[in-house]
Amino acid sequence: MARWNHRLVSLHALRSCLGSGRPRQPSQTTLFTVKGLESVEERSVDSPQNYRRYKRRWVGLLAVVILNVVSGLVLVWFGPIANNVVEEFGFTLDQINWFGNVVNIVYLPSAIIVPYLYGRLGVRGTSYIGAVMFVISAWVRYAGTTKSLNQAGSFALIMLGQLIGGFSVPIFQVLVPSYSERWFDLQGRTTATMIMGLANPVGNAIGQVVPPLISTTRQSMLVMGIVFTAAAPIVFLVGEAPPTPPTFAATHKRPSMMSLVHAMFGRMSREEYTFMTVRQRIDFAVMVVVFGIIVGVINTFTILTAQQLGPYGYSADTAGLMGGTLLLVGLVTAAITAPLYDRVFTHHLALSIKATVPVMAACWLALIWEIKPNNEVALFVIMSIIGGTSLSLLPVVLELAVEITRNADGSSAILWLSTNVCGLVFVLIEGALRAGPDASPPLNMHHAVIFQGALVSTAVALVYLLEGKQTRRAQDEDMYKRDAEVLQQQQQQAGVAVPADEAEAESVSEHGVDSTNADSRLRPVSA
């Protein structure tokens, strides 16, 4: 395997019988290790690794989806009803924007802490913390709607509820690529990441559409409290890890956040699994910037939708539907494209990104001229295209980052952290770019829309610096081939004949690996 240094650790005799009843003669066996990892990476090359898929992976996936959908409500719930909240509670628009900003702020330290919690408490233990925060945040937020409270008291309690809820968001969002890696094989990882990765944007979409449909702001927060409380017990369905891994990548111990930091600064030996070349470090840095800008702009738009469209005569319902259209069309497009990335464009993730982003940039620029009165049809079309091009790439970027870093938790945390930093900064900047009450129309955000278009165009230009070599997939495929070759040698030495056509069929049916001597012992089988 490329870039792997194999070291002779020991010699031992292997006696086994593979169907023929004849004992094998003792033979030398080379063991190999990957420095710095305590996992099954030390094993005999004469002992092929078994890989399995478990049906219960879908139960855990469904649980992660629901938890991410619910956590996605926190960021945008107040965006489409901002003007209604002003009338009902007397808050200013800038104060309401801070209900979204505080989620972005608490995400910053949380995203750094969450990978550490995964390592110390495991996925389940960390998820329990997120579920408790769900319930507490929901009812603290609702307590802020009590009519006996003054304006300052209501604002403080709603803000505190948003703060606590914000801590729960990265717990379930950062988990996504790691869960895919632990439970799904090569032909299912991208699809699994798509399903779970887009759950949070689906929550954003629901948070755009539902609040305007509820009669009052107080009732909308009661509904939010009930939803959060009902979703909390679902956390018990999230699995830690399967007994037998589905791929070679899943055999490794979870790399820490610090291992990614060391790799990015070139302080890691080439022998270590998460070692990154200079080219890979540049690629990941580019991805962090691009992902942060594009998703940050989308998050900012979902928070400020009513404020950007309201001055031109669009109601809160229409603004919410436009934001929801962006996110829901993106979900449908991703559902269609993710299986293609798993089976057709398997080795071309970076090329797919480069081919898609110009269309997205053109649409963000088009908003500069298309946000005007009585232009609903054009705006809905633009929202659909933006959603289809941007959100369908979200799981692709998350997967490509793991391919480059071989650190699912760390890369996911850094990518999502960058989106929240950018989202926070962009909301503040765009709020400052709002026109005054004497402008035409009053309080319009035309300059903010120009700012969005310029940012996305800059990010798209940076995409073409990306090489995007899929190192993790190459290592997985190499290990499948290695194990197939070893197994064939064992069978030959044991006198077991393997028909060529049968072996070839077994090798390519599950993994898309061009090895002509695989066996059911190497196939991930459902259990």
Coordinates of C-alpha atoms in Angstrom, one line a residue:
M1 CA 0.0 0.0 0.0
A2 CA 1.2 3.5 -0.9
R3 CA 3.0 5.3 1.8
W4 CA 2.9 2.4 4.3
N5 CA 6.1 1.2 6.0
H6 CA 5.8 -2.4 7.0
R7 CA 8.0 -3.7 9.8
L8 CA 8.9 -7.2 10.8
V9 CA 7.5 -7.8 14.3
S10 CA 7.5 -11.5 14.8
L11 CA 7.6 -14.9 13.3
H12 CA 5.1 -17.6 14.1
A13 CA 3.8 -20.8 12.8
L14 CA 0.3 -21.0 11.4
R15 CA -1.5 -24.3 11.3
S16 CA -5.1 -24.3 10.0
C17 CA -7.4 -26.2 7.9
L18 CA -9.4 -24.4 5.2
G19 CA -11.9 -27.0 4.1
S20 CA -9.5 -29.7 3.0
G21 CA -8.7 -31.3 6.3
R22 CA -5.0 -31.0 5.7
P23 CA -2.8 -29.2 8.2
R24 CA -0.7 -26.4 6.8
Q25 CA 3.0 -26.3 7.1
P26 CA 4.5 -23.6 9.4
S27 CA 5.2 -20.4 7.5
Q28 CA 6.6 -17.1 8.2
T29 CA 4.1 -14.3 8.8
T30 CA 4.8 -10.6 8.7
L31 CA 2.8 -8.5 11.0
F32 CA 2.5 -4.8 10.4
T33 CA 1.5 -1.8 12.6
V34 CA 0.6 1.8 12.1
K35 CA 2.5 3.8 14.6
G36 CA 0.5 5.7 17.1
L37 CA -2.7 3.8 16.9
E38 CA -4.1 1.2 19.4
S39 CA -6.3 -0.8 17.2
V40 CA -6.5 -4.0 15.1
E41 CA -4.0 -2.5 12.7
E42 CA -1.4 -5.0 14.1
R43 CA -2.4 -8.2 12.5
S44 CA -1.0 -11.0 10.4
V45 CA -1.0 -10.6 6.6
D46 CA -1.8 -14.3 6.7
S47 CA -5.0 -13.6 8.6
P48 CA -7.4 -11.7 6.3
Q49 CA -9.6 -9.2 8.1
N50 CA -13.3 -10.1 8.2
Y51 CA -15.7 -7.2 7.3
R52 CA -19.4 -7.2 8.2
R53 CA -22.4 -5.0 7.8
Y54 CA -25.2 -5.0 10.4
K55 CA -28.8 -4.3 9.7
R56 CA -29.1 -2.3 12.9
R57 CA -26.9 0.4 11.3
W58 CA -30.0 1.8 9.7
V59 CA -31.7 2.1 13.1
G60 CA -28.8 4.2 14.4
L61 CA -28.8 6.2 11.2
L62 CA -32.5 7.0 11.6
A63 CA -31.8 8.1 15.2
V64 CA -28.9 10.4 14.2
V65 CA -31.1 11.9 11.4
I66 CA -34.0 12.7 13.8
L67 CA -31.6 14.2 16.4
N68 CA -30.0 16.4 13.7
V69 CA -33.3 17.5 12.3
V70 CA -34.4 18.6 15.8
S71 CA -31.1 20.3 16.6
G72 CA -31.4 22.2 13.2
L73 CA -34.4 24.0 14.5
V74 CA -32.4 26.0 17.0
L75 CA -30.5 28.2 14.6
V76 CA -33.3 29.5 12.4
W77 CA -36.6 29.3 14.4
F78 CA -36.8 33.0 14.9
G79 CA -35.6 34.1 11.5
P80 CA -38.9 33.9 9.5
I81 CA -40.9 35.3 12.3
A82 CA -38.5 38.1 13.3
N83 CA -41.0 40.9 12.6
N84 CA -43.7 39.1 14.6
V85 CA -41.4 38.7 17.5
V86 CA -40.7 42.4 17.4
E87 CA -44.4 43.2 17.7
E88 CA -45.1 40.6 20.4
F89 CA -42.1 41.1 22.7
G90 CA -40.8 44.5 21.7
F91 CA -37.3 43.2 20.9
T92 CA -35.3 44.9 18.1
L93 CA -34.3 43.1 14.9
D94 CA -30.6 43.1 16.0
Q95 CA -31.6 41.4 19.3
I96 CA -33.5 38.7 17.4
N97 CA -30.5 38.1 15.2
W98 CA -28.6 37.3 18.3
F99 CA -30.9 34.4 19.0
G100 CA -29.1 32.8 16.0
N101 CA -25.7 34.4 16.6
V102 CA -25.5 32.8 20.1
V103 CA -25.8 29.3 18.5
N104 CA -22.9 30.1 16.3
I105 CA -20.9 31.4 19.2
V106 CA -21.3 28.4 21.5
Y107 CA -20.6 26.1 18.5
L108 CA -17.0 27.3 18.5
P109 CA -15.8 25.8 21.8
S110 CA -18.3 22.9 21.5
A111 CA -16.9 21.7 18.2
I112 CA -13.5 21.5 19.7
I113 CA -14.7 19.7 22.8
V114 CA -17.0 17.2 21.1
P115 CA -14.3 15.0 19.5
Y116 CA -12.6 14.8 23.0
L117 CA -16.0 13.7 24.5
Y118 CA -16.4 11.0 21.8
G119 CA -13.0 9.6 22.8
R120 CA -13.7 9.8 26.6
L121 CA -17.4 9.0 26.9
G122 CA -18.1 7.3 23.6
V123 CA -20.8 8.2 21.1
R124 CA -23.6 7.1 23.4
G125 CA -22.4 8.9 26.5
T126 CA -21.9 12.1 24.6
S127 CA -25.2 11.8 22.9
Y128 CA -26.9 11.5 26.3
I129 CA -25.5 14.9 27.2
G130 CA -27.0 16.3 24.0
A131 CA -30.4 14.8 24.8
V132 CA -30.4 16.4 28.3
M133 CA -29.5 19.8 26.7
F134 CA -32.5 19.4 24.3
V135 CA -35.0 19.1 27.1
I136 CA -33.5 21.9 29.3
S137 CA -33.1 24.3 26.5
A138 CA -36.7 23.8 25.3
W139 CA -38.4 24.6 28.5
V140 CA -36.0 27.4 29.6
R141 CA -36.8 29.0 26.2
Y142 CA -40.5 28.6 26.7
A143 CA -40.3 30.0 30.3
G144 CA -39.2 33.3 28.6
T145 CA -42.6 33.6 27.0
T146 CA -44.3 34.1 30.4
K147 CA -46.4 37.3 30.2
S148 CA -45.5 38.4 33.7
L149 CA -41.9 38.8 32.7
N150 CA -40.6 42.2 31.6
Q151 CA -38.9 42.6 28.2
A152 CA -35.4 42.1 29.6
G153 CA -36.4 39.0 31.5
S154 CA -38.0 37.4 28.5
F155 CA -35.0 38.2 26.3
A156 CA -32.6 36.7 28.9
L157 CA -34.5 33.4 29.3
I158 CA -35.0 32.9 25.5
M159 CA -31.3 33.7 25.0
L160 CA -30.3 31.2 27.7
G161 CA -32.4 28.6 26.1
Q162 CA -30.8 29.2 22.7
L163 CA -27.4 29.1 24.4
I164 CA -28.0 25.7 26.0
G165 CA -29.6 24.4 22.7
G166 CA -26.6 25.6 20.8
F167 CA -24.3 23.3 22.8
S168 CA -26.3 20.3 21.6
V169 CA -26.0 21.0 17.9
P170 CA -22.3 20.0 17.3
I171 CA -22.8 16.8 19.4
F172 CA -25.0 15.3 16.7
Q173 CA -23.6 17.2 13.7
V174 CA -19.9 16.3 14.1
L175 CA -20.8 12.7 14.6
V176 CA -22.1 12.2 11.0
P177 CA -18.9 11.2 9.0
S178 CA -17.6 9.1 11.9
Y179 CA -20.8 7.1 12.1
S180 CA -20.7 6.5 8.3
E181 CA -17.1 5.3 8.6
R182 CA -17.8 3.0 11.5
W183 CA -21.0 1.3 10.2
F184 CA -21.1 1.5 6.4
D185 CA -18.9 0.0 3.7
L186 CA -17.3 1.6 0.6
Q187 CA -20.5 1.6 -1.4
G188 CA -22.7 3.1 1.3
R189 CA -20.6 5.7 3.1
T190 CA -21.4 8.7 1.0
T191 CA -25.1 7.9 0.9
A192 CA -25.1 7.5 4.7
T193 CA -23.3 10.8 5.1
M194 CA -25.7 12.4 2.8
I195 CA -28.8 11.2 4.7
M196 CA -27.4 12.2 8.1
G197 CA -25.5 15.3 7.0
L198 CA -28.5 16.9 5.4
A199 CA -30.7 16.2 8.4
N200 CA -29.6 19.4 10.1
P201 CA -30.4 21.5 7.0
V202 CA -33.8 19.7 6.9
G203 CA -34.3 21.0 10.4
N204 CA -33.3 24.4 9.2
A205 CA -36.0 24.1 6.4
I206 CA -38.6 23.0 8.9
G207 CA -37.6 25.9 11.1
Q208 CA -38.2 28.2 8.2
V209 CA -41.6 26.8 7.3
V210 CA -43.3 25.9 10.5
P211 CA -43.0 29.0 12.8
P212 CA -45.0 31.3 10.5
L213 CA -47.8 28.8 10.4
I214 CA -48.3 28.9 14.2
S215 CA -50.6 31.7 15.4
T216 CA -48.3 33.3 18.0
T217 CA -44.6 33.3 18.9
R218 CA -45.4 32.0 22.4
Q219 CA -47.3 29.0 20.9
S220 CA -44.4 28.4 18.5
M221 CA -42.0 28.0 21.3
L222 CA -44.4 25.7 23.1
V223 CA -44.4 23.5 20.0
M224 CA -40.6 23.6 19.9
G225 CA -40.4 22.5 23.5
I226 CA -42.7 19.5 22.9
V227 CA -40.7 18.5 19.8
F228 CA -37.4 18.7 21.7
T229 CA -38.7 16.7 24.6
A230 CA -40.2 14.0 22.4
A231 CA -36.9 13.6 20.4
A232 CA -34.6 13.2 23.4
P233 CA -35.3 9.4 24.1
I234 CA -34.4 8.6 20.5
V235 CA -30.7 9.0 21.6
F236 CA -30.9 5.4 23.1
L237 CA -31.0 4.0 19.5
V238 CA -27.6 5.4 18.6
G239 CA -25.0 2.6 18.4
E240 CA -21.4 2.9 19.6
A241 CA -19.6 0.7 16.9
P242 CA -20.3 -2.7 15.3
P243 CA -18.5 -5.8 16.7
T244 CA -16.9 -6.4 13.3
P245 CA -15.9 -3.3 11.1
P246 CA -17.3 -2.9 7.6
T247 CA -14.0 -1.5 6.1
F248 CA -10.3 -1.3 6.9
A249 CA -10.7 2.4 7.8
A250 CA -13.2 1.4 10.5
T251 CA -10.7 -0.8 12.3
H252 CA -8.7 2.3 13.5
K253 CA -9.1 3.8 16.9
R254 CA -10.7 7.3 16.7
P255 CA -8.0 9.8 16.0
S256 CA -8.0 12.8 18.3
M257 CA -8.4 16.4 17.4
M258 CA -4.8 17.0 18.4
S259 CA -3.6 14.4 15.9
L260 CA -5.3 16.5 13.2
V261 CA -3.6 19.6 14.5
H262 CA -0.3 17.9 14.5
A263 CA -0.8 16.6 11.0
M264 CA -1.7 20.1 9.7
F265 CA 1.4 21.5 11.2
G266 CA 3.6 18.7 9.8
R267 CA 4.4 17.2 13.2
M268 CA 3.5 13.7 12.4
S269 CA 5.6 10.8 11.2
R270 CA 4.9 9.3 7.8
E271 CA 4.4 5.9 9.5
E272 CA 1.2 7.2 11.3
Y273 CA -2.2 6.6 9.8
T274 CA -3.3 10.2 9.9
F275 CA -0.1 11.6 8.4
M276 CA -0.8 14.4 5.8
T277 CA 1.4 15.5 2.9
V278 CA 1.9 19.2 2.2
R279 CA -0.6 18.9 -0.7
Q280 CA -3.2 17.3 1.6
R281 CA -2.7 20.1 4.2
I282 CA -3.3 22.7 1.5
D283 CA -6.4 20.8 0.3
F284 CA -7.9 20.7 3.7
A285 CA -7.2 24.3 4.4
V286 CA -8.9 25.3 1.1
M287 CA -11.9 23.1 2.0
V288 CA -12.3 24.7 5.4
V289 CA -12.4 28.2 3.9
V290 CA -14.7 27.3 1.0
F291 CA -17.1 25.2 3.1
G292 CA -17.1 27.8 5.8
I293 CA -18.0 30.6 3.4
I294 CA -20.7 28.8 1.4
V295 CA -22.5 27.1 4.3
G296 CA -22.0 30.3 6.4
V297 CA -23.8 32.3 3.6
I298 CA -26.6 29.8 3.5
N299 CA -27.0 29.9 7.3
T300 CA -27.0 33.7 7.2
F301 CA -29.6 33.8 4.5
T302 CA -31.9 31.4 6.5
I303 CA -31.6 33.7 9.6
L304 CA -32.1 36.9 7.6
T305 CA -34.6 35.7 5.0
A306 CA -37.5 37.8 6.3
Q307 CA -35.3 40.8 6.7
Q308 CA -33.9 40.6 3.2
L309 CA -37.3 39.9 1.5
G310 CA -39.7 41.8 3.8
P311 CA -38.8 45.3 2.7
Y312 CA -39.8 44.4 -0.9
G313 CA -43.3 43.3 0.1
Y314 CA -42.9 39.6 0.8
S315 CA -44.7 38.2 3.8
A316 CA -43.2 36.1 6.6
D317 CA -44.9 33.1 5.1
T318 CA -43.5 33.7 1.7
A319 CA -40.0 34.3 3.1
G320 CA -40.2 31.1 5.1
L321 CA -41.3 29.1 2.0
M322 CA -38.4 30.5 0.0
G323 CA -35.9 29.5 2.6
G324 CA -37.5 26.1 2.9
T325 CA -37.5 25.7 -0.8
L326 CA -33.7 26.2 -0.9
L327 CA -33.2 23.5 1.8
L328 CA -35.8 21.0 0.7
V329 CA -34.8 21.0 -3.0
G330 CA -31.2 20.5 -1.8
L331 CA -32.3 17.5 0.1
V332 CA -34.1 15.9 -2.9
T333 CA -31.1 16.6 -5.1
A334 CA -28.7 15.1 -2.6
A335 CA -30.9 12.0 -2.3
I336 CA -30.6 11.5 -6.0
T337 CA -26.9 12.2 -6.4
A338 CA -25.4 10.5 -3.2
P339 CA -25.8 7.0 -4.6
L340 CA -24.1 8.1 -7.8
Y341 CA -21.1 9.4 -5.7
D342 CA -21.0 6.0 -4.0
R343 CA -21.1 3.9 -7.2
V344 CA -20.4 6.0 -10.3
F345 CA -18.3 9.1 -9.4
T346 CA -16.6 7.1 -6.6
H347 CA -13.1 8.4 -7.3
H348 CA -14.1 11.9 -8.6
L349 CA -15.4 13.8 -5.6
A350 CA -13.2 16.8 -6.1
L351 CA -14.0 17.0 -9.9
S352 CA -17.7 16.9 -9.1
I353 CA -17.4 19.8 -6.8
K354 CA -15.5 21.9 -9.4
A355 CA -18.1 21.1 -12.0
T356 CA -21.1 22.2 -9.8
V357 CA -20.0 25.3 -7.9
P358 CA -20.1 27.8 -10.9
V359 CA -23.8 27.4 -11.2
M360 CA -24.3 28.0 -7.5
A361 CA -22.2 31.2 -7.7
A362 CA -24.2 32.5 -10.6
C363 CA -27.4 32.1 -8.7
W364 CA -26.1 34.0 -5.6
L365 CA -25.0 36.8 -7.9
A366 CA -28.4 36.8 -9.6
L367 CA -30.1 37.5 -6.3
I368 CA -28.6 41.0 -6.4
W369 CA -30.9 41.9 -9.3
E370 CA -33.8 39.5 -8.6
I371 CA -34.8 40.5 -5.1
K372 CA -37.4 43.0 -6.0
P373 CA -41.2 43.4 -5.6
N374 CA -43.6 40.9 -7.3
N375 CA -40.8 38.5 -8.4
E376 CA -41.8 35.4 -6.5
V377 CA -41.4 32.9 -9.4
A378 CA -37.9 33.9 -10.3
L379 CA -36.9 33.9 -6.6
F380 CA -38.3 30.4 -6.1
V381 CA -36.4 29.1 -9.1
I382 CA -33.2 30.7 -7.9
M383 CA -33.7 29.2 -4.4
S384 CA -34.3 25.8 -5.9
I385 CA -31.1 25.9 -8.0
I386 CA -29.0 27.2 -5.0
G387 CA -30.4 24.4 -2.9
G388 CA -29.8 21.7 -5.5
T389 CA -26.2 22.7 -6.2
S390 CA -25.0 23.7 -2.8
L391 CA -26.6 21.2 -0.4
S392 CA -26.1 18.2 -2.6
L393 CA -22.3 18.9 -2.3
L394 CA -22.4 19.1 1.5
P395 CA -22.0 15.3 2.1
V396 CA -19.4 15.2 -0.7
V397 CA -17.3 17.8 1.0
L398 CA -17.6 16.0 4.4
E399 CA -16.5 12.7 2.9
L400 CA -13.7 14.3 0.9
A401 CA -12.4 15.9 4.1
V402 CA -12.2 12.5 5.8
E403 CA -10.5 11.0 2.6
I404 CA -7.8 13.6 2.9
T405 CA -7.3 13.7 6.7
R406 CA -8.4 10.1 7.7
N407 CA -9.8 11.8 10.8
A408 CA -13.6 11.8 10.7
D409 CA -14.3 13.5 14.0
G410 CA -11.6 16.2 13.7
S411 CA -12.2 17.1 10.1
S412 CA -16.0 17.3 10.6
A413 CA -15.6 19.5 13.7
I414 CA -13.3 21.9 11.9
L415 CA -15.5 22.2 8.9
W416 CA -18.7 22.9 10.9
L417 CA -16.8 25.2 13.2
S418 CA -15.7 27.3 10.2
T419 CA -19.4 27.5 9.0
N420 CA -20.4 28.9 12.4
V421 CA -17.6 31.4 12.6
C422 CA -18.5 32.6 9.1
G423 CA -22.2 32.6 9.8
L424 CA -21.7 34.7 13.0
V425 CA -19.5 37.2 11.2
F426 CA -21.7 37.4 8.2
V427 CA -24.9 38.0 10.2
L428 CA -23.2 40.9 12.0
I429 CA -21.8 42.4 8.8
E430 CA -25.1 42.1 6.9
G431 CA -27.0 43.6 9.8
A432 CA -24.6 46.6 9.7
L433 CA -25.2 46.8 5.9
R434 CA -29.0 47.3 6.4
A435 CA -30.2 50.5 4.9
G436 CA -31.8 53.2 7.0
P437 CA -35.5 54.0 7.4
D438 CA -35.3 56.7 4.8
A439 CA -34.0 54.4 2.1
S440 CA -36.1 53.1 -0.8
P441 CA -37.4 50.7 0.3
P442 CA -36.9 51.4 4.0
L443 CA -34.5 49.0 5.9
N444 CA -33.7 47.1 2.7
M445 CA -30.6 44.8 2.7
H446 CA -29.5 45.2 -0.9
H447 CA -25.9 45.8 0.1
A448 CA -25.9 42.7 2.2
V449 CA -27.1 40.6 -0.8
I450 CA -24.2 42.1 -2.9
F451 CA -21.9 41.0 0.0
Q452 CA -23.3 37.5 -0.2
G453 CA -22.7 37.2 -3.9
A454 CA -19.1 38.4 -3.7
L455 CA -18.3 36.0 -0.9
V456 CA -19.6 33.0 -2.7
S457 CA -17.9 34.0 -6.0
T458 CA -14.6 34.2 -4.1
A459 CA -15.1 30.8 -2.5
V460 CA -15.9 29.2 -5.8
A461 CA -12.6 30.6 -7.3
L462 CA -10.7 28.9 -4.4
V463 CA -12.2 25.5 -5.2
Y464 CA -10.0 25.2 -8.3
L465 CA -6.9 25.0 -6.0
L466 CA -8.2 21.7 -4.7
E467 CA -6.5 18.4 -5.8
G468 CA -8.7 16.1 -3.6
K469 CA -6.8 12.8 -3.7
Q470 CA -9.0 10.2 -1.9
T471 CA -6.3 8.6 0.3
R472 CA -8.7 6.7 2.6
R473 CA -10.6 5.0 -0.2
A474 CA -7.3 4.0 -1.8
Q475 CA -6.1 2.4 1.4
D476 CA -9.4 0.6 1.9
E477 CA -9.3 -0.8 -1.6
D478 CA -5.7 -1.8 -1.3
M479 CA -6.5 -3.7 1.9
Y480 CA -9.4 -5.6 0.2
K481 CA -7.0 -6.6 -2.5
R482 CA -4.2 -7.6 -0.1
D483 CA -6.6 -9.7 2.0
A484 CA -8.0 -11.3 -1.2
E485 CA -4.5 -12.3 -2.3
V486 CA -3.6 -13.7 1.1
L487 CA -6.8 -15.7 1.2
Q488 CA -6.1 -17.1 -2.2
Q489 CA -2.6 -18.2 -1.1
Q490 CA -4.1 -19.9 1.9
Q491 CA -6.6 -21.8 -0.2
Q492 CA -3.9 -22.8 -2.6
Q493 CA -1.7 -24.1 0.1
A494 CA -4.6 -25.9 1.7
G495 CA -5.5 -27.5 -1.7
V496 CA -8.8 -25.7 -2.0
A497 CA -9.7 -24.8 -5.6
V498 CA -11.3 -21.5 -6.3
P499 CA -13.1 -21.1 -9.6
A500 CA -11.9 -17.9 -11.3
D501 CA -15.3 -16.8 -12.4
E502 CA -16.7 -17.3 -8.8
A503 CA -13.8 -15.5 -7.2
E504 CA -14.1 -12.6 -9.6
A505 CA -17.8 -12.2 -9.0
E506 CA -17.2 -12.2 -5.3
S507 CA -14.5 -9.5 -5.5
V508 CA -16.4 -6.9 -7.4
S509 CA -19.9 -7.4 -6.2
E510 CA -19.7 -5.5 -2.9
H511 CA -16.8 -3.1 -3.0
G512 CA -16.2 -2.1 -6.6
V513 CA -12.6 -3.3 -6.1
D514 CA -10.9 -4.8 -9.1
S515 CA -9.5 -7.8 -7.4
T516 CA -10.0 -11.2 -9.0
N517 CA -9.7 -13.4 -5.9
A518 CA -12.0 -12.3 -3.1
D519 CA -14.1 -14.5 -0.9
S520 CA -17.2 -14.2 1.3
R521 CA -14.9 -13.8 4.3
L522 CA -13.9 -10.5 2.8
R523 CA -17.4 -9.3 1.9
P524 CA -19.3 -7.2 4.3
V525 CA -22.3 -9.4 5.0
S526 CA -25.4 -8.2 6.7
A527 CA -26.1 -9.5 10.1

